[in-house]
Tab-separated table of C-alpha atoms and ligand atoms in Angstrom:
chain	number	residue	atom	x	y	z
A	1	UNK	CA	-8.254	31.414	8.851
A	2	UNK	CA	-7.350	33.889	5.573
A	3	UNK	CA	-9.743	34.069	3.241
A	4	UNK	CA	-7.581	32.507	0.933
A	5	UNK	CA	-7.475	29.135	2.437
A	6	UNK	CA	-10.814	29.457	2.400
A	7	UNK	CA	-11.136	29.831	-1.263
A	8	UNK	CA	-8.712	27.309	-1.491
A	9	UNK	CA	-10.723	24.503	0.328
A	10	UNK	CA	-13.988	25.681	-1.027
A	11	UNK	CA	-12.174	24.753	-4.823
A	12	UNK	CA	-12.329	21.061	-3.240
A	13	UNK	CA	-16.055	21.307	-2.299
A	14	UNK	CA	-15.105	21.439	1.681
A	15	UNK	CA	-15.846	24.419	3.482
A	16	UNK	CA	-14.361	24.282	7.225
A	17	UNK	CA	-11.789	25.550	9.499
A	18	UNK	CA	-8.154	24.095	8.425
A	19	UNK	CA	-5.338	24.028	10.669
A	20	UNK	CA	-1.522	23.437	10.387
A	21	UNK	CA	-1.056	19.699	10.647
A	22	UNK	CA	2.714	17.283	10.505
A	23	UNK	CA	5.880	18.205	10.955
A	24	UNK	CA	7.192	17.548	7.042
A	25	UNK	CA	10.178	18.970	5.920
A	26	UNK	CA	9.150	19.741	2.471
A	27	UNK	CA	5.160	20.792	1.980
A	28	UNK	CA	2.719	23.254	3.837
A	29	UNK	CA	0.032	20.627	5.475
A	30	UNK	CA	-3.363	21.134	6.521
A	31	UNK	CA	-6.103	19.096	8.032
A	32	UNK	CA	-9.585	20.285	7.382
A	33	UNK	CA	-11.862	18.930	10.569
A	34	UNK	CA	-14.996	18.027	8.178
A	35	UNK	CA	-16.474	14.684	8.167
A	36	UNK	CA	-14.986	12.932	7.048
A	37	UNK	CA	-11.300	14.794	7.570
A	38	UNK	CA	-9.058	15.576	4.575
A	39	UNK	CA	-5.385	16.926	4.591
A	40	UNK	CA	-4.626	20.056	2.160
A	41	UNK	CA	-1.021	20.910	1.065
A	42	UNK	CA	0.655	23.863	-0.318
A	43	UNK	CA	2.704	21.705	-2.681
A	44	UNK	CA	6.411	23.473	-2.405
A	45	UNK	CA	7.146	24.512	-5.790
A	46	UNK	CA	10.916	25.689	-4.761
A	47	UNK	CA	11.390	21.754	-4.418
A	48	UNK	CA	8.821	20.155	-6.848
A	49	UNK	CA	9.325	22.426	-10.164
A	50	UNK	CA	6.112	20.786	-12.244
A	51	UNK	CA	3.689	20.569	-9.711
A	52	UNK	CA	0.950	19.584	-12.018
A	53	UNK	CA	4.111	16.625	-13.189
A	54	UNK	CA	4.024	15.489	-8.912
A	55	UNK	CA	0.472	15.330	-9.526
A	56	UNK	CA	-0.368	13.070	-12.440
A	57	UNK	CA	2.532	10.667	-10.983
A	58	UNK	CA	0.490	10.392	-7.783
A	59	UNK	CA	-2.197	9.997	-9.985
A	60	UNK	CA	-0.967	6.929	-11.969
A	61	UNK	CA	0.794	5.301	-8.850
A	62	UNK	CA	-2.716	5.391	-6.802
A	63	UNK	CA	-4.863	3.812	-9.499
A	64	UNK	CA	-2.516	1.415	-9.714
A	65	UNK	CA	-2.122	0.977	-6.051
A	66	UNK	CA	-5.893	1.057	-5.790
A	67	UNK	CA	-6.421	-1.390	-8.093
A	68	UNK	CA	-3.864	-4.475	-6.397
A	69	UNK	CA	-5.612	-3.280	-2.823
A	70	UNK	CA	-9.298	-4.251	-3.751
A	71	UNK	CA	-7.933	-7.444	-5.509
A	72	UNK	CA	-6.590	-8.254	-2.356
A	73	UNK	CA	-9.449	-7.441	-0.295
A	74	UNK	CA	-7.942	-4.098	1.323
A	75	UNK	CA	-9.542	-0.746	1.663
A	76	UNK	CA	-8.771	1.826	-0.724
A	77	UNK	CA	-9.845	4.198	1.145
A	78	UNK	CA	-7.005	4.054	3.969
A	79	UNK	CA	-4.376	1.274	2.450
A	80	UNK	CA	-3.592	4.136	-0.097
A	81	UNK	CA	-3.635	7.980	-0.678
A	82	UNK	CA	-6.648	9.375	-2.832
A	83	UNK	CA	-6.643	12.561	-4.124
A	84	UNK	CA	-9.574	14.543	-4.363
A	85	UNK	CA	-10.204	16.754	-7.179
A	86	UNK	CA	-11.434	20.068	-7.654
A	87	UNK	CA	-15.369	21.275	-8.435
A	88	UNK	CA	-13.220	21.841	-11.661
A	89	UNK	CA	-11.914	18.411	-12.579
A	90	UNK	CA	-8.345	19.100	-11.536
A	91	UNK	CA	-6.048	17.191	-9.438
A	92	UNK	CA	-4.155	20.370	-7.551
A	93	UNK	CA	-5.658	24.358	-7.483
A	94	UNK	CA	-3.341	26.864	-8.532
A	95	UNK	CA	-4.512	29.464	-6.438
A	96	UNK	CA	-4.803	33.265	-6.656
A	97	UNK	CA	-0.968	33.840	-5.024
A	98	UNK	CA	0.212	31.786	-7.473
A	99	UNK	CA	0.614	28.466	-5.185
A	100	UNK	CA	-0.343	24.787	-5.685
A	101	UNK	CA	-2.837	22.718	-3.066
A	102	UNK	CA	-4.238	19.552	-3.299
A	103	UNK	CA	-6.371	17.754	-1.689
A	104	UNK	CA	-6.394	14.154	0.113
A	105	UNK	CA	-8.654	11.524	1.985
A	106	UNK	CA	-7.206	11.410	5.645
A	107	UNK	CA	-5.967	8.235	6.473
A	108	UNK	CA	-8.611	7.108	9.613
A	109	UNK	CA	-7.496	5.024	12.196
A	110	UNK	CA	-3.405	5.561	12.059
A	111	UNK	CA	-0.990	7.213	13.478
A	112	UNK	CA	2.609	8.471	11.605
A	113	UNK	CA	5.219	8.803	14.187
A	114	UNK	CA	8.520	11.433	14.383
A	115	UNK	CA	10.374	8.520	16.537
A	116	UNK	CA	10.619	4.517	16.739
A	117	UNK	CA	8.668	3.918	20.189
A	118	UNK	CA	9.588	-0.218	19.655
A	119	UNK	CA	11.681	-2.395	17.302
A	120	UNK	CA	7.995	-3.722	16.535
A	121	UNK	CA	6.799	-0.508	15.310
A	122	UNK	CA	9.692	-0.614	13.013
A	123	UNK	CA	9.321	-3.929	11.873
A	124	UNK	CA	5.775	-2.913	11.205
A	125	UNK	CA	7.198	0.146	9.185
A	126	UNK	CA	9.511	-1.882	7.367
A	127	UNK	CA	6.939	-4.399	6.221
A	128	UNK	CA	4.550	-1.664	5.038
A	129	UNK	CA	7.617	-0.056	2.927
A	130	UNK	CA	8.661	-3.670	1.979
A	131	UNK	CA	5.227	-3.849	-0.013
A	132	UNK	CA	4.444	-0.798	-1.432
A	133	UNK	CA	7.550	-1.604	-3.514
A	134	UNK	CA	6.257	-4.958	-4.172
A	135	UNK	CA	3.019	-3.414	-5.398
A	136	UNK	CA	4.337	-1.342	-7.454
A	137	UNK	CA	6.993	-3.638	-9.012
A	138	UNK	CA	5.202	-3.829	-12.106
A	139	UNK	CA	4.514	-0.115	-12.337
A	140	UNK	CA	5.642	1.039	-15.798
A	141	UNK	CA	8.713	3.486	-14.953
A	142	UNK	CA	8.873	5.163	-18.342
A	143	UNK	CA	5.323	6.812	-17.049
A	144	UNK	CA	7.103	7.948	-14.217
A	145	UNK	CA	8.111	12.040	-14.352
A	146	UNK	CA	11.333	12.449	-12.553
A	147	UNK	CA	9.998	14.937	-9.918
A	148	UNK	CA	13.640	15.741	-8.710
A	149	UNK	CA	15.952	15.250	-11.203
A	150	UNK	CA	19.341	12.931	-9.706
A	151	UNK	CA	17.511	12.864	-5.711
A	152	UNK	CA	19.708	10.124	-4.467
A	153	UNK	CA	22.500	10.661	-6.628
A	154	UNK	CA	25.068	11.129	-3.781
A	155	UNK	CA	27.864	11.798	-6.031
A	156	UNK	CA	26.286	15.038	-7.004
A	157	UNK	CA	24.591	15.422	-3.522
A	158	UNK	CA	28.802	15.422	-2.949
A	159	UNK	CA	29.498	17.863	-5.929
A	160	UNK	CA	26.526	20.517	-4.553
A	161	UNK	CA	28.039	20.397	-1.075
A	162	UNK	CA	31.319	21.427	-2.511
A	163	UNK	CA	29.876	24.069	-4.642
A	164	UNK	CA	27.974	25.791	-1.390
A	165	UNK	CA	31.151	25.506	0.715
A	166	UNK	CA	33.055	27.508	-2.198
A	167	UNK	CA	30.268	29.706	-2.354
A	168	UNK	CA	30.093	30.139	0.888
A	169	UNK	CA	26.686	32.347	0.345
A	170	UNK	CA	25.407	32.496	3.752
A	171	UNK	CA	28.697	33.553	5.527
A	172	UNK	CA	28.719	29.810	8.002
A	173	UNK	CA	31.640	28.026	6.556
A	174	UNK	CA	33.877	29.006	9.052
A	175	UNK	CA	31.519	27.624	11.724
A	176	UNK	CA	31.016	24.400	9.983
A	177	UNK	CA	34.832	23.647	9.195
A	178	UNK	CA	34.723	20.075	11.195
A	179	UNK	CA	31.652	18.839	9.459
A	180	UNK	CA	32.962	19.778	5.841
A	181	UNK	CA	36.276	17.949	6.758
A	182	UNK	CA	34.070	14.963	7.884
A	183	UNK	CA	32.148	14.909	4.497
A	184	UNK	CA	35.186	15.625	2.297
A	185	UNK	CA	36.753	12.177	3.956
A	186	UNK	CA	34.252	10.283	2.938
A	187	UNK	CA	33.876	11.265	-0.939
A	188	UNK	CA	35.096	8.027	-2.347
A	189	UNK	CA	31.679	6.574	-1.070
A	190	UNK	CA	29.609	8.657	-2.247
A	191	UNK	CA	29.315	6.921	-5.876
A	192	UNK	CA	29.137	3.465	-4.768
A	193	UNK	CA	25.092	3.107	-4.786
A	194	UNK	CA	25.057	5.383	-8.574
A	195	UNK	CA	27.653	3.153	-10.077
A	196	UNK	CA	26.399	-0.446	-9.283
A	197	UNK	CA	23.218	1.188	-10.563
A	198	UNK	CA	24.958	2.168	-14.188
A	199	UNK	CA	26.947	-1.203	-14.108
A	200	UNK	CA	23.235	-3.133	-13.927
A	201	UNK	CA	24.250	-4.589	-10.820
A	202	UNK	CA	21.912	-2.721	-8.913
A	203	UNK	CA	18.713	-2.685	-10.949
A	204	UNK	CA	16.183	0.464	-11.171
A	205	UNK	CA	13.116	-0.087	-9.634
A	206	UNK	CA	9.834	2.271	-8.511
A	207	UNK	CA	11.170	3.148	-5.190
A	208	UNK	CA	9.471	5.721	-2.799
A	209	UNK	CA	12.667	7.613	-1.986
A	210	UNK	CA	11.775	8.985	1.451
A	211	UNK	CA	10.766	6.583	3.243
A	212	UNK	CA	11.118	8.141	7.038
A	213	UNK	CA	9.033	6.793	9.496
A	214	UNK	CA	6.418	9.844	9.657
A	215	UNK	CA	5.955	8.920	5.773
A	216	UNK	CA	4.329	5.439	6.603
A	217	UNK	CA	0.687	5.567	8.780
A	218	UNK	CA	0.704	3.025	11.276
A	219	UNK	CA	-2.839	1.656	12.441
A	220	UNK	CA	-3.702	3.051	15.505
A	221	UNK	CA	-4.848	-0.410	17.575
A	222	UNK	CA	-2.735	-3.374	15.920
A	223	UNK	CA	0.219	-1.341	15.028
A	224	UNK	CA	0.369	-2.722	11.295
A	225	UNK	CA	1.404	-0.751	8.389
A	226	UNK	CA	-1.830	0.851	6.728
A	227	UNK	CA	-0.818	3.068	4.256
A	228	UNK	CA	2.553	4.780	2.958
A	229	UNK	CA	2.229	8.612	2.161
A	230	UNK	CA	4.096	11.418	0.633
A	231	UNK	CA	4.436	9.950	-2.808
A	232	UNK	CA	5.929	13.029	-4.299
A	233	UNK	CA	9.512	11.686	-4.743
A	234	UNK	CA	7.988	8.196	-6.108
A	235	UNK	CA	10.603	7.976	-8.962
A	236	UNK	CA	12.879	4.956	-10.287
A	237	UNK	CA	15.553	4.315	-8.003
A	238	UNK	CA	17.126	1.952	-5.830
A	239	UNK	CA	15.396	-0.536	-3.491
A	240	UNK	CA	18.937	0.287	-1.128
A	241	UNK	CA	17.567	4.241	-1.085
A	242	UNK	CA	14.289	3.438	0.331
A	243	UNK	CA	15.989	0.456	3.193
A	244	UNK	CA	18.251	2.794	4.064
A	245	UNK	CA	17.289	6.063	4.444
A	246	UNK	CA	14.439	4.476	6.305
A	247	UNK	CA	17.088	2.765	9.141
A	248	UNK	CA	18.718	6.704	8.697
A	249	UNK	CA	15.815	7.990	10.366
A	250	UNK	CA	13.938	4.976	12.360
A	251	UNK	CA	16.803	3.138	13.601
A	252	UNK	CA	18.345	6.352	15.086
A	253	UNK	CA	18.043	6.425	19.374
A	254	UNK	CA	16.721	10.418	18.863
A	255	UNK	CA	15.351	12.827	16.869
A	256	UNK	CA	16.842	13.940	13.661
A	257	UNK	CA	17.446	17.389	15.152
A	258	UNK	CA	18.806	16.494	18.534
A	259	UNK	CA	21.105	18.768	19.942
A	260	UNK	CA	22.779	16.098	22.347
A	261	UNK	CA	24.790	14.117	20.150
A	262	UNK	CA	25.708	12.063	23.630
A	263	UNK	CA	21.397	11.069	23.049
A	264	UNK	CA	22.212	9.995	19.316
A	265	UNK	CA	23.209	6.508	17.893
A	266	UNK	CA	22.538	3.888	15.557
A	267	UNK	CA	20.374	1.416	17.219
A	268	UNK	CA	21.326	-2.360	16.203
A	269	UNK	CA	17.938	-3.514	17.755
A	270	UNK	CA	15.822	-1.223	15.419
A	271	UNK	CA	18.529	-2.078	12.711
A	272	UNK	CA	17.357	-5.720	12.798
A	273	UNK	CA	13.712	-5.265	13.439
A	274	UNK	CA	13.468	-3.276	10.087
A	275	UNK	CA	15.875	-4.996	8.242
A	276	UNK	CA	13.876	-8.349	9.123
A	277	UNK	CA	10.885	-6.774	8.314
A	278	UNK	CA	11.941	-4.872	4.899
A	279	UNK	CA	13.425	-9.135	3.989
A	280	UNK	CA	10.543	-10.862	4.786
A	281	UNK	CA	8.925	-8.733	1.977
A	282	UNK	CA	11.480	-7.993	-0.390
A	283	UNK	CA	14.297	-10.400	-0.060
A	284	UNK	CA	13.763	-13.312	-2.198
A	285	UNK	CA	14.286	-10.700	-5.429
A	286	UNK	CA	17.217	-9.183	-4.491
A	287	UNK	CA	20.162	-9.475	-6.422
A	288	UNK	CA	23.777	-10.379	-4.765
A	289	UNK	CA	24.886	-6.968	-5.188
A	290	UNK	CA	21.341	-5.754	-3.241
A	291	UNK	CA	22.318	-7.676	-1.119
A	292	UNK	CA	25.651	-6.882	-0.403
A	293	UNK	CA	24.931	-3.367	-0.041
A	294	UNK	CA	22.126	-3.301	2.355
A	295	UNK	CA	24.446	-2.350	5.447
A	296	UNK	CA	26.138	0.198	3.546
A	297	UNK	CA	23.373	1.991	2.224
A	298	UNK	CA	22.335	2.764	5.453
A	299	UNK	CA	25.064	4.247	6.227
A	300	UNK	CA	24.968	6.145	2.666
A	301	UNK	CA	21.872	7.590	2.695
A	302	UNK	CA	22.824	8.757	6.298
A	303	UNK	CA	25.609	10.517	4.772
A	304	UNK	CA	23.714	12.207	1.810
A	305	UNK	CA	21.209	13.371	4.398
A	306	UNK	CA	23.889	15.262	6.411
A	307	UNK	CA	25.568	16.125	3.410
A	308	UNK	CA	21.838	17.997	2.209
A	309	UNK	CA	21.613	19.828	5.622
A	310	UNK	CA	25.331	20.687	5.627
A	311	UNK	CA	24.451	22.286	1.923
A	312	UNK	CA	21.041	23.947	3.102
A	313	UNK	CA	23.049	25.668	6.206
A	314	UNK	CA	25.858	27.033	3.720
A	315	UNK	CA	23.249	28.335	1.400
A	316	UNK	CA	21.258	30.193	3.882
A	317	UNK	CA	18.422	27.272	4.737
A	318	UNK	CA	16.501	27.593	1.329
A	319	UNK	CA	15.335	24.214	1.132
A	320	UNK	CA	14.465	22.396	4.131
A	321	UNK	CA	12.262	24.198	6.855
A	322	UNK	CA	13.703	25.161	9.463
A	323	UNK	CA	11.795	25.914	12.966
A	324	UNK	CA	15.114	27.508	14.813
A	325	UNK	CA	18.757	29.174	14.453
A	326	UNK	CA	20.782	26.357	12.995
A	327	UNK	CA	18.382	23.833	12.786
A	328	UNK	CA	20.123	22.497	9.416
A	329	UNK	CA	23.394	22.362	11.015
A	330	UNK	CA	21.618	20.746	14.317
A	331	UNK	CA	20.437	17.757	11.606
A	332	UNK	CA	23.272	17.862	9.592
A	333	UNK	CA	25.758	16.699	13.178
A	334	UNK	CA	23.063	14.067	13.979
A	335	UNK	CA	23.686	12.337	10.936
A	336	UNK	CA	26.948	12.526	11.225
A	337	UNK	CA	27.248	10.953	14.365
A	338	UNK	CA	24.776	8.309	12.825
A	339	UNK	CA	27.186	7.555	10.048
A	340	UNK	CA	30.229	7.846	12.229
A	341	UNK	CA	28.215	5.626	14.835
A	342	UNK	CA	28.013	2.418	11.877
A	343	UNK	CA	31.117	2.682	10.709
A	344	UNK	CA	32.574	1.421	14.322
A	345	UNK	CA	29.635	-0.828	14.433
A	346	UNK	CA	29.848	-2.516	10.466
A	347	UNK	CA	30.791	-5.862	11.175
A	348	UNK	CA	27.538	-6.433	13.507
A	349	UNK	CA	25.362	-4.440	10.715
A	350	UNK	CA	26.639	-7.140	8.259
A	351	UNK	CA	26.172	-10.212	10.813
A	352	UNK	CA	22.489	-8.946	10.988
A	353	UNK	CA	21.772	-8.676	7.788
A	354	UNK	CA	23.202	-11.983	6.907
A	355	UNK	CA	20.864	-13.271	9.252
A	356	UNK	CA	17.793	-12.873	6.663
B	401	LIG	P1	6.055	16.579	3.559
B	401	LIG	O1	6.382	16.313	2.131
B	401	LIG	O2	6.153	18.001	3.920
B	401	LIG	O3	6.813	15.677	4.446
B	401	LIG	P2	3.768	14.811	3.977
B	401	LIG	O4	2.963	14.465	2.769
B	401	LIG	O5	4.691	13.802	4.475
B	401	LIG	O6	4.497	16.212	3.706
B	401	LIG	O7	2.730	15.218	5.123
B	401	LIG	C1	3.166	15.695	6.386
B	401	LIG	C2	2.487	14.911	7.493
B	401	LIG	O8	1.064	15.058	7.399
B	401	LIG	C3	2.741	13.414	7.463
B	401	LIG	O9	3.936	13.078	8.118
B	401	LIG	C4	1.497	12.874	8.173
B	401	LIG	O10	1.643	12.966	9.576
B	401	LIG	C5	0.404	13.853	7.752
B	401	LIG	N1	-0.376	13.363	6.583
B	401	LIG	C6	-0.104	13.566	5.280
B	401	LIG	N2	-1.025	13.005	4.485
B	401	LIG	C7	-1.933	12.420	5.293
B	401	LIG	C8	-3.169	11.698	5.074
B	401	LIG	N3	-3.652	11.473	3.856
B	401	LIG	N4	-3.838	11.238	6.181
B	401	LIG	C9	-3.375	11.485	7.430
B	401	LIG	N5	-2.233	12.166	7.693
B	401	LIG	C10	-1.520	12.640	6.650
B	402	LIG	C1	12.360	15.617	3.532
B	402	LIG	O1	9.275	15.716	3.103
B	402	LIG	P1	9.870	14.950	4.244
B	402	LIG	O2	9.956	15.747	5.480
B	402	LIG	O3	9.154	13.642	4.381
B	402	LIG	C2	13.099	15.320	2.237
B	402	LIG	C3	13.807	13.977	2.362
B	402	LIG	C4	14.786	14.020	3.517
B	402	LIG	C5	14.017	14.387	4.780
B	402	LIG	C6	14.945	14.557	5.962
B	402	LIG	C7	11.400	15.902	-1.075
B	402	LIG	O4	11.370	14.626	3.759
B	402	LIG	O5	14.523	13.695	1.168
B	402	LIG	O6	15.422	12.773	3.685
B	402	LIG	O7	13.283	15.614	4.602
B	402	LIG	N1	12.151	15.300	1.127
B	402	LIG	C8	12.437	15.937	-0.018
B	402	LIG	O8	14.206	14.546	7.116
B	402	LIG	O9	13.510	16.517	-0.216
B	403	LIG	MG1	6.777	13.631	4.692
């Protein structure tokens, strides 16, 4: 281990080894075997521009979160993420090389998983994402810093795509010409979510925004939602972003970077198992629009996710990390299958949701 991480975890009083730990897109992730454990993370600062802004929103939305769990009888300790701050008071280091960390309380006793296993553990999933937004329902939103400005915004998701394929920076268009042509067909969708939202038909809630399965810790004996992590992109948004980019990733049949597409589809069993667990949560305050646009937000968010691969891979994989050659474009043809995959199979996506 460099001596910096080792200045690094001594700043949060804890002084053993750390190893790599996750497989997140987005962060650098540590655990740090002490007892008790704790996870470090190298907050990206290419993604989150205010680090210090991430950090006091975590902040506000864990107090609060604390707060509801010991009314209710929970355990703060595990039913939410605490940070730990610094021998200095602080609630991230900014380190030597100019980097972020920050500190938190592993979450004992659970397990986060890369791929559904059973339409229970998605159900499970579902429930625990069904009431973090309850709990935090009430959470005042003009406190909130917008962490990534427009994240869900898939009309300019759209716009950025279009950009990087005129740009054309890292030389791939010309390998990529089928998956443009399936995005381009589909721009008339892309503002459906964003407009209902400025018509008031969709109201702005505290949403999570990325709410894949490995973002929610499952205990590791009953199965039942313990806590929900990665609260960096906790922002006002749409309850529809955080149902369905969670059926994007946990109601696929494989993994998000399959390289089989015959091994990838939209699974209508995992569909309803999340969809009845997300309802029996969240749907008595949803309003008719909501409502209406559960199936298709699924299928939305699927979309935007390809279409954010598709741009990474033009640009020269910038955002995202990536762990092979074309890993972005491997994700970016999974989701499209996914979306491609719902659209033949709408009317039953619709039928099940009706059913809750
Ligand atoms: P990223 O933003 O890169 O996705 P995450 O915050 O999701 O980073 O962390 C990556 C992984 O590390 C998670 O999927 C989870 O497996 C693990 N992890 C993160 N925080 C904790 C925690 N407090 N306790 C236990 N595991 C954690
Ligand atoms: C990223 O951080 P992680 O791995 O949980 C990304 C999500 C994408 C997801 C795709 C801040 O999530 O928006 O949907 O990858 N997070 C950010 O797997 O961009
Ligand atoms: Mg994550």
């Amino acid at each position: 281990m460099s001596e910096l991480l080792y200045d690094i975890i001594r700043q949060f009083a804890v002084e053993v080894d750390i190893e790599p730990y996750g497989n997140g897109h987005i962060n650098d992730t540590y655990i740090a075997m002490s007892n008790p454990r704790y996870i470090l993370q190298r907050i990206n600062k290419n993604v989150f521009k205010n680090p210090p802004g991430v950090m006091e929103n975590i902040l506000g939305v864990t107090k609060h979160l604390r707060k509801k769990i010991i009314e209710a009888g929970g355990d703060p300790d595990r039913e939410t993420l605490n940070v730990i701050q610094t021998i200095n008071g602080e609630n991230c280091y900014l380190a030597p090389n100019g980097e972020y960390y920050r500190m938190y309380k592993f979450v004992e006793g659970a397990v986060s998983y890369e791929m559904p296993e059973s339409p229970k553990m998605l159900y499970e999933a579902a429930r625990a994402f069904g009431k973090f937004q309850n709990l935090l329902a009430d959470y005042p939103a003009n406190k909130l810093y917008e962490t990534i400005p427009d994240f869900h915004d898939t009309r300019k998701r759209f716009e950025n795509l279009k950009r990087a394929v005129s740009e054309n920076k890292a030389g791939r268009l010309e390998s990529v010409t089928a998956e443009v042509e399936f995005a381009f067909a589909r721009e008339k969708e892309a503002g459906i979510i964003v407009d209902a939202i400025s018509d008031g038909s969709v109201p702005l809630r505290v949403t999570h925004n990325d709410t894949k399965l490995n973002n929610v810790m499952l205990d590791e004996k009953t199965g039942e939602g313990v806590c929900v992590i990665d609260l960096d992109t906790v922002m006002p948004g749409s309850l529809l972003y955080d149902y369905g980019d969670a059926l994007r990733f946990g109601a696929s049949s494989g993994a998000e970077d399959e390289k089989d597409l015959n091994k990838i589809w939209f699974d209508l069993e995992l569909f309803e198992a999340f969809t009845k667990g997300f309802m029996s949560e969240v749907g008595a305050k949803l309003t008719p629009t909501e409502r209406k646009l559960l199936p298709f937000s699924a299928k939305l968010m699927t979309y935007e996710c390809g279409i954010r691969f598709l741009t990474d891979y033009l640009e020269g994989d910038t955002y995202f990390k990536i762990h092979r050659k074309d890993h972005n474009l491997d994700r970016t043809r999974t989701q499209f299958k996914l979306v491609s995959d719902m659209e033949s199979k709408f009317d039953k996506m619709e039928a099940i949701v009706a059913k809750y």
